[in-house]
Every structure is written in C-alpha cells, then in structure tokens.
PDB file of N, CA and C in Angstrom:
ATOM      1  N   MET A 192     -25.911  29.714 -15.811  1.00 55.00           N
ATOM      2  CA  MET A 192     -25.109  28.931 -15.701  1.00 55.00           C
ATOM      3  C   MET A 192     -24.524  29.255 -14.314  1.00 55.00           C
ATOM      4  N   ASN A 193     -24.577  27.690 -13.074  1.00 56.00           N
ATOM      5  CA  ASN A 193     -24.019  28.201 -12.054  1.00 56.00           C
ATOM      6  C   ASN A 193     -22.300  27.909 -12.401  1.00 56.00           C
ATOM      7  N   PRO A 194     -21.481  28.538 -11.732  1.00 58.00           N
ATOM      8  CA  PRO A 194     -19.793  29.187 -11.562  1.00 58.00           C
ATOM      9  C   PRO A 194     -19.629  28.151 -11.057  1.00 58.00           C
ATOM     10  N   PHE A 195     -19.921  27.321  -9.832  1.00 58.00           N
ATOM     11  CA  PHE A 195     -19.416  26.377  -9.604  1.00 58.00           C
ATOM     12  C   PHE A 195     -19.376  25.185  -9.812  1.00 58.00           C
ATOM     13  N   VAL A 196     -20.588  24.515 -10.757  1.00 59.00           N
ATOM     14  CA  VAL A 196     -20.609  23.466 -11.451  1.00 59.00           C
ATOM     15  C   VAL A 196     -19.493  23.159 -12.543  1.00 59.00           C
ATOM     16  N   LEU A 197     -19.078  22.079 -12.802  1.00 56.00           N
ATOM     17  CA  LEU A 197     -17.788  21.855 -14.347  1.00 56.00           C
ATOM     18  C   LEU A 197     -18.857  21.166 -15.155  1.00 56.00           C
ATOM     19  N   GLN A 198     -18.380  22.147 -16.364  1.00 60.00           N
ATOM     20  CA  GLN A 198     -18.938  21.660 -17.563  1.00 60.00           C
ATOM     21  C   GLN A 198     -17.530  20.730 -18.415  1.00 60.00           C
ATOM     22  N   VAL A 199     -18.644  19.740 -18.824  1.00 60.00           N
ATOM     23  CA  VAL A 199     -17.926  18.233 -19.152  1.00 60.00           C
ATOM     24  C   VAL A 199     -17.620  18.524 -20.709  1.00 60.00           C
ATOM     25  N   SER A 200     -17.074  18.699 -21.582  1.00 62.00           N
ATOM     26  CA  SER A 200     -17.143  18.541 -22.985  1.00 62.00           C
ATOM     27  C   SER A 200     -17.517  17.196 -23.389  1.00 62.00           C
ATOM     28  N   ARG A 201     -18.236  17.381 -24.610  1.00 71.00           N
ATOM     29  CA  ARG A 201     -18.861  15.393 -24.937  1.00 71.00           C
ATOM     30  C   ARG A 201     -17.415  15.526 -25.934  1.00 71.00           C
ATOM     31  N   ASN A 202     -16.768  16.044 -26.519  1.00 72.00           N
ATOM     32  CA  ASN A 202     -15.540  16.074 -27.425  1.00 72.00           C
ATOM     33  C   ASN A 202     -14.221  16.181 -26.828  1.00 72.00           C
ATOM     34  N   PRO A 203     -13.485  15.334 -26.204  1.00 74.00           N
ATOM     35  CA  PRO A 203     -12.463  15.201 -25.777  1.00 74.00           C
ATOM     36  C   PRO A 203     -11.359  15.542 -26.775  1.00 74.00           C
ATOM     37  N   LEU A 204     -10.445  16.036 -25.946  1.00 72.00           N
ATOM     38  CA  LEU A 204      -9.631  16.425 -26.739  1.00 72.00           C
ATOM     39  C   LEU A 204      -8.694  15.092 -27.422  1.00 72.00           C
ATOM     40  N   PRO A 205      -8.079  15.495 -28.749  1.00 77.00           N
ATOM     41  CA  PRO A 205      -7.270  14.322 -29.151  1.00 77.00           C
ATOM     42  C   PRO A 205      -6.067  13.960 -28.336  1.00 77.00           C
ATOM     43  N   ASN A 206      -5.563  12.826 -28.108  1.00 77.00           N
ATOM     44  CA  ASN A 206      -4.352  12.457 -27.324  1.00 77.00           C
ATOM     45  C   ASN A 206      -3.324  12.178 -28.003  1.00 77.00           C
ATOM     46  N   PHE A 207      -2.382  13.686 -27.857  1.00 76.00           N
ATOM     47  CA  PHE A 207      -1.103  13.642 -28.638  1.00 76.00           C
ATOM     48  C   PHE A 207       0.103  13.137 -27.966  1.00 76.00           C
ATOM     49  N   SER A 208      -0.099  12.349 -26.855  1.00 78.00           N
ATOM     50  CA  SER A 208       0.768  12.020 -25.855  1.00 78.00           C
ATOM     51  C   SER A 208       1.626  10.335 -26.711  1.00 78.00           C
ATOM     52  N   PRO A 209       2.983  10.434 -26.693  1.00 80.00           N
ATOM     53  CA  PRO A 209       3.640   9.778 -27.788  1.00 80.00           C
ATOM     54  C   PRO A 209       3.399   8.291 -27.175  1.00 80.00           C
ATOM     55  N   LYS A 210       3.149   7.142 -27.762  1.00 86.00           N
ATOM     56  CA  LYS A 210       3.244   6.053 -26.834  1.00 86.00           C
ATOM     57  C   LYS A 210       4.894   5.415 -26.809  1.00 86.00           C
ATOM     58  N   VAL A 211       5.035   5.322 -25.455  1.00 91.00           N
ATOM     59  CA  VAL A 211       6.290   5.123 -25.000  1.00 91.00           C
ATOM     60  C   VAL A 211       6.355   3.606 -24.269  1.00 91.00           C
ATOM     61  N   VAL A 212       7.004   2.217 -24.554  1.00 93.00           N
ATOM     62  CA  VAL A 212       7.175   1.382 -23.716  1.00 93.00           C
ATOM     63  C   VAL A 212       8.205   1.199 -22.761  1.00 93.00           C
ATOM     64  N   VAL A 213       7.925   1.034 -21.476  1.00 94.00           N
ATOM     65  CA  VAL A 213       8.488   1.022 -20.435  1.00 94.00           C
ATOM     66  C   VAL A 213       8.784  -0.454 -19.625  1.00 94.00           C
ATOM     67  N   VAL A 214       9.978  -1.070 -18.976  1.00 94.00           N
ATOM     68  CA  VAL A 214       9.922  -1.650 -18.070  1.00 94.00           C
ATOM     69  C   VAL A 214      10.529  -1.404 -16.769  1.00 94.00           C
ATOM     70  N   GLY A 215      10.046  -2.374 -15.650  1.00 93.00           N
ATOM     71  CA  GLY A 215      10.604  -2.081 -14.466  1.00 93.00           C
ATOM     72  C   GLY A 215      10.951  -3.468 -13.766  1.00 93.00           C
ATOM     73  N   ALA A 216      11.080  -3.280 -12.870  1.00 92.00           N
ATOM     74  CA  ALA A 216      11.809  -4.478 -11.784  1.00 92.00           C
ATOM     75  C   ALA A 216      11.639  -3.968 -10.514  1.00 92.00           C
ATOM     76  N   MET A 217      11.103  -5.207  -9.319  1.00 92.00           N
ATOM     77  CA  MET A 217      11.142  -5.291  -8.220  1.00 92.00           C
ATOM     78  C   MET A 217      12.349  -6.130  -7.917  1.00 92.00           C
ATOM     79  N   ILE A 218      13.282  -5.901  -7.181  1.00 92.00           N
ATOM     80  CA  ILE A 218      14.407  -6.959  -7.200  1.00 92.00           C
ATOM     81  C   ILE A 218      14.241  -7.068  -5.492  1.00 92.00           C
ATOM     82  N   CYS A 219      14.034  -8.470  -4.899  1.00 92.00           N
ATOM     83  CA  CYS A 219      14.123  -8.551  -3.742  1.00 92.00           C
ATOM     84  C   CYS A 219      15.055 -10.046  -3.278  1.00 92.00           C
ATOM     85  N   VAL A 220      16.069  -9.636  -2.740  1.00 93.00           N
ATOM     86  CA  VAL A 220      16.846 -10.841  -2.237  1.00 93.00           C
ATOM     87  C   VAL A 220      17.052 -10.905  -0.679  1.00 93.00           C
ATOM     88  N   GLU A 221      16.649 -11.892   0.154  1.00 95.00           N
ATOM     89  CA  GLU A 221      16.449 -11.940   1.414  1.00 95.00           C
ATOM     90  C   GLU A 221      15.993 -11.270   2.371  1.00 95.00           C
ATOM     91  N   SER A 222      14.597 -10.403   1.776  1.00 93.00           N
ATOM     92  CA  SER A 222      13.548  -9.398   2.189  1.00 93.00           C
ATOM     93  C   SER A 222      14.780  -8.347   1.828  1.00 93.00           C
ATOM     94  N   GLU A 223      15.794  -7.831   1.259  1.00 95.00           N
ATOM     95  CA  GLU A 223      16.436  -6.768   0.701  1.00 95.00           C
ATOM     96  C   GLU A 223      15.722  -6.304  -0.447  1.00 95.00           C
ATOM     97  N   PHE A 224      15.684  -4.933  -0.858  1.00 93.00           N
ATOM     98  CA  PHE A 224      15.332  -4.312  -2.201  1.00 93.00           C
ATOM     99  C   PHE A 224      16.300  -3.509  -2.633  1.00 93.00           C
ATOM    100  N   LEU A 225      16.348  -4.023  -4.111  1.00 94.00           N
ATOM    101  CA  LEU A 225      17.177  -3.117  -4.863  1.00 94.00           C
ATOM    102  C   LEU A 225      16.193  -1.811  -5.090  1.00 94.00           C
ATOM    103  N   LEU A 226      17.126  -0.660  -4.944  1.00 95.00           N
ATOM    104  CA  LEU A 226      16.536   0.602  -4.983  1.00 95.00           C
ATOM    105  C   LEU A 226      17.920   1.435  -5.881  1.00 95.00           C
ATOM    106  N   LEU A 227      17.599   2.458  -6.835  1.00 92.00           N
ATOM    107  CA  LEU A 227      18.284   3.323  -7.635  1.00 92.00           C
ATOM    108  C   LEU A 227      18.371   4.837  -6.450  1.00 92.00           C
ATOM    109  N   GLU A 228      19.183   5.216  -6.655  1.00 93.00           N
ATOM    110  CA  GLU A 228      18.914   6.656  -6.311  1.00 93.00           C
ATOM    111  C   GLU A 228      19.368   7.624  -7.643  1.00 93.00           C
ATOM    112  N   ARG A 229      18.547   8.575  -7.798  1.00 88.00           N
ATOM    113  CA  ARG A 229      19.108   9.711  -8.963  1.00 88.00           C
ATOM    114  C   ARG A 229      20.111  10.486  -8.836  1.00 88.00           C
ATOM    115  N   CYS A 230      20.756  10.884  -9.470  1.00 89.00           N
ATOM    116  CA  CYS A 230      22.310  11.548  -9.471  1.00 89.00           C
ATOM    117  C   CYS A 230      21.605  13.280  -9.172  1.00 89.00           C
ATOM    118  N   ALA A 231      22.281  14.010  -9.248  1.00 90.00           N
ATOM    119  CA  ALA A 231      21.803  15.335  -8.284  1.00 90.00           C
ATOM    120  C   ALA A 231      21.598  16.192  -9.835  1.00 90.00           C
ATOM    121  N   SER A 232      21.812  15.712 -11.052  1.00 89.00           N
ATOM    122  CA  SER A 232      22.069  16.943 -12.213  1.00 89.00           C
ATOM    123  C   SER A 232      20.814  16.316 -13.295  1.00 89.00           C
ATOM    124  N   VAL A 233      19.768  15.549 -12.679  1.00 84.00           N
ATOM    125  CA  VAL A 233      18.863  15.172 -13.857  1.00 84.00           C
ATOM    126  C   VAL A 233      17.527  15.447 -13.044  1.00 84.00           C
ATOM    127  N   SER A 234      16.340  14.779 -13.833  1.00 86.00           N
ATOM    128  CA  SER A 234      14.808  15.398 -13.396  1.00 86.00           C
ATOM    129  C   SER A 234      14.900  14.766 -11.695  1.00 86.00           C
ATOM    130  N   GLN A 235      14.025  15.136 -10.874  1.00 86.00           N
ATOM    131  CA  GLN A 235      13.536  14.333  -9.763  1.00 86.00           C
ATOM    132  C   GLN A 235      15.173  14.222  -8.939  1.00 86.00           C
ATOM    133  N   PRO A 236      16.022  15.190  -9.082  1.00 90.00           N
ATOM    134  CA  PRO A 236      17.323  14.787  -7.941  1.00 90.00           C
ATOM    135  C   PRO A 236      17.136  13.981  -6.738  1.00 90.00           C
ATOM    136  N   LEU A 237      18.520  13.148  -6.609  1.00 90.00           N
ATOM    137  CA  LEU A 237      18.337  12.467  -5.288  1.00 90.00           C
ATOM    138  C   LEU A 237      17.016  11.824  -4.936  1.00 90.00           C
ATOM    139  N   THR A 238      15.896  11.306  -5.750  1.00 93.00           N
ATOM    140  CA  THR A 238      15.022  10.421  -5.185  1.00 93.00           C
ATOM    141  C   THR A 238      15.387   9.056  -5.747  1.00 93.00           C
ATOM    142  N   TRP A 239      14.257   8.156  -4.782  1.00 94.00           N
ATOM    143  CA  TRP A 239      15.079   6.890  -5.144  1.00 94.00           C
ATOM    144  C   TRP A 239      13.714   5.988  -5.656  1.00 94.00           C
ATOM    145  N   SER A 240      14.525   4.547  -6.564  1.00 92.00           N
ATOM    146  CA  SER A 240      13.087   4.571  -7.461  1.00 92.00           C
ATOM    147  C   SER A 240      13.503   2.929  -7.753  1.00 92.00           C
ATOM    148  N   LEU A 241      12.776   2.186  -8.373  1.00 93.00           N
ATOM    149  CA  LEU A 241      12.751   1.019  -8.636  1.00 93.00           C
ATOM    150  C   LEU A 241      13.595   0.817  -9.968  1.00 93.00           C
ATOM    151  N   PRO A 242      14.432   0.013 -10.277  1.00 93.00           N
ATOM    152  CA  PRO A 242      15.071  -0.059 -11.920  1.00 93.00           C
ATOM    153  C   PRO A 242      14.184  -0.167 -12.851  1.00 93.00           C
ATOM    154  N   ALA A 243      14.062   0.902 -13.763  1.00 94.00           N
ATOM    155  CA  ALA A 243      12.884   0.991 -14.863  1.00 94.00           C
ATOM    156  C   ALA A 243      13.767   1.908 -15.875  1.00 94.00           C
ATOM    157  N   GLY A 244      13.014   2.201 -17.200  1.00 94.00           N
ATOM    158  CA  GLY A 244      13.096   2.960 -17.914  1.00 94.00           C
ATOM    159  C   GLY A 244      12.688   2.369 -19.323  1.00 94.00           C
ATOM    160  N   LYS A 245      12.899   3.456 -20.386  1.00 95.00           N
ATOM    161  CA  LYS A 245      12.385   3.274 -21.761  1.00 95.00           C
ATOM    162  C   LYS A 245      12.924   1.928 -22.370  1.00 95.00           C
ATOM    163  N   VAL A 246      12.316   0.991 -23.313  1.00 95.00           N
ATOM    164  CA  VAL A 246      12.717  -0.072 -24.108  1.00 95.00           C
ATOM    165  C   VAL A 246      13.155   0.973 -25.280  1.00 95.00           C
ATOM    166  N   GLU A 247      14.362   0.542 -25.895  1.00 96.00           N
ATOM    167  CA  GLU A 247      14.670   0.910 -27.184  1.00 96.00           C
ATOM    168  C   GLU A 247      14.014   0.321 -28.112  1.00 96.00           C
ATOM    169  N   ALA A 248      14.124   1.176 -29.371  1.00 94.00           N
ATOM    170  CA  ALA A 248      13.293   0.337 -31.049  1.00 94.00           C
ATOM    171  C   ALA A 248      14.230  -0.725 -31.063  1.00 94.00           C
ATOM    172  N   GLY A 249      13.667  -1.702 -31.251  1.00 95.00           N
ATOM    173  CA  GLY A 249      14.288  -2.830 -31.768  1.00 95.00           C
ATOM    174  C   GLY A 249      14.651  -3.868 -30.667  1.00 95.00           C
ATOM    175  N   GLU A 250      14.503  -3.373 -29.539  1.00 96.00           N
ATOM    176  CA  GLU A 250      14.932  -4.319 -28.253  1.00 96.00           C
ATOM    177  C   GLU A 250      13.701  -4.982 -27.502  1.00 96.00           C
ATOM    178  N   SER A 251      14.023  -5.710 -27.145  1.00 93.00           N
ATOM    179  CA  SER A 251      12.867  -6.721 -26.168  1.00 93.00           C
ATOM    180  C   SER A 251      12.500  -6.354 -25.273  1.00 93.00           C
ATOM    181  N   LEU A 252      11.721  -6.629 -24.622  1.00 92.00           N
ATOM    182  CA  LEU A 252      10.985  -6.406 -22.903  1.00 92.00           C
ATOM    183  C   LEU A 252      12.700  -6.518 -22.189  1.00 92.00           C
ATOM    184  N   GLU A 253      12.818  -7.980 -22.421  1.00 93.00           N
ATOM    185  CA  GLU A 253      14.123  -8.713 -21.485  1.00 93.00           C
ATOM    186  C   GLU A 253      15.512  -8.023 -21.636  1.00 93.00           C
ATOM    187  N   GLU A 254      15.730  -7.470 -23.109  1.00 95.00           N
ATOM    188  CA  GLU A 254      16.943  -6.501 -23.203  1.00 95.00           C
ATOM    189  C   GLU A 254      16.766  -5.413 -22.670  1.00 95.00           C
ATOM    190  N   GLY A 255      15.760  -4.825 -22.778  1.00 94.00           N
ATOM    191  CA  GLY A 255      15.688  -3.749 -22.033  1.00 94.00           C
ATOM    192  C   GLY A 255      15.796  -3.447 -20.703  1.00 94.00           C
ATOM    193  N   LEU A 256      15.161  -4.447 -20.139  1.00 92.00           N
ATOM    194  CA  LEU A 256      15.333  -4.647 -18.212  1.00 92.00           C
ATOM    195  C   LEU A 256      16.592  -4.912 -18.124  1.00 92.00           C
ATOM    196  N   ARG A 257      17.243  -5.597 -19.059  1.00 93.00           N
ATOM    197  CA  ARG A 257      18.809  -6.140 -18.572  1.00 93.00           C
ATOM    198  C   ARG A 257      19.573  -4.832 -18.578  1.00 93.00           C
ATOM    199  N   ARG A 258      19.123  -3.913 -19.753  1.00 94.00           N
ATOM    200  CA  ARG A 258      20.126  -3.023 -19.571  1.00 94.00           C
ATOM    201  C   ARG A 258      19.764  -2.184 -18.664  1.00 94.00           C
ATOM    202  N   GLU A 259      18.678  -1.757 -18.374  1.00 92.00           N
ATOM    203  CA  GLU A 259      18.232  -0.733 -17.337  1.00 92.00           C
ATOM    204  C   GLU A 259      18.797  -1.392 -15.829  1.00 92.00           C
ATOM    205  N   LEU A 260      18.707  -2.874 -15.495  1.00 89.00           N
ATOM    206  CA  LEU A 260      19.629  -3.336 -14.568  1.00 89.00           C
ATOM    207  C   LEU A 260      21.045  -2.734 -14.419  1.00 89.00           C
TER     208      LEU A 260
END
C-alpha cells in the first residue's frame, strides 16, 4: 500500500449534524450595503457580515428575516 495514496471508504460516516434553517439578506440602497459588525464578546468578534440568523421554531422565513433585521 502506497502511504501517499488516500484510501476512500465506501461506507461514509452517518451525518449527525442537526438541520438548521437560516435566513439572510443583502440590503442595497443607492449603491450602499447594510453590513453588521459582531460584538467583541461573541464568536468571530469584530467581523463584518450580512444580516442573517437562524429561523426559530414556528417562525416563517419572512418573520425570521424581519427579526434579524
């Protein structure tokens, strides 16, 4: 067996990742975009992103997006 050849398993591991519904928006007004800066006390502190987040149980996609905005 060549140690430099990757052996691929025919039986992939089961996906244990939880399924999460998220929403996001790109808001552009007169060539200016809305970006949010994360606070210093959360993961990925002081980074910039588009408004986005998880949709809560019982919430529609539109309701989740409105809450995130």
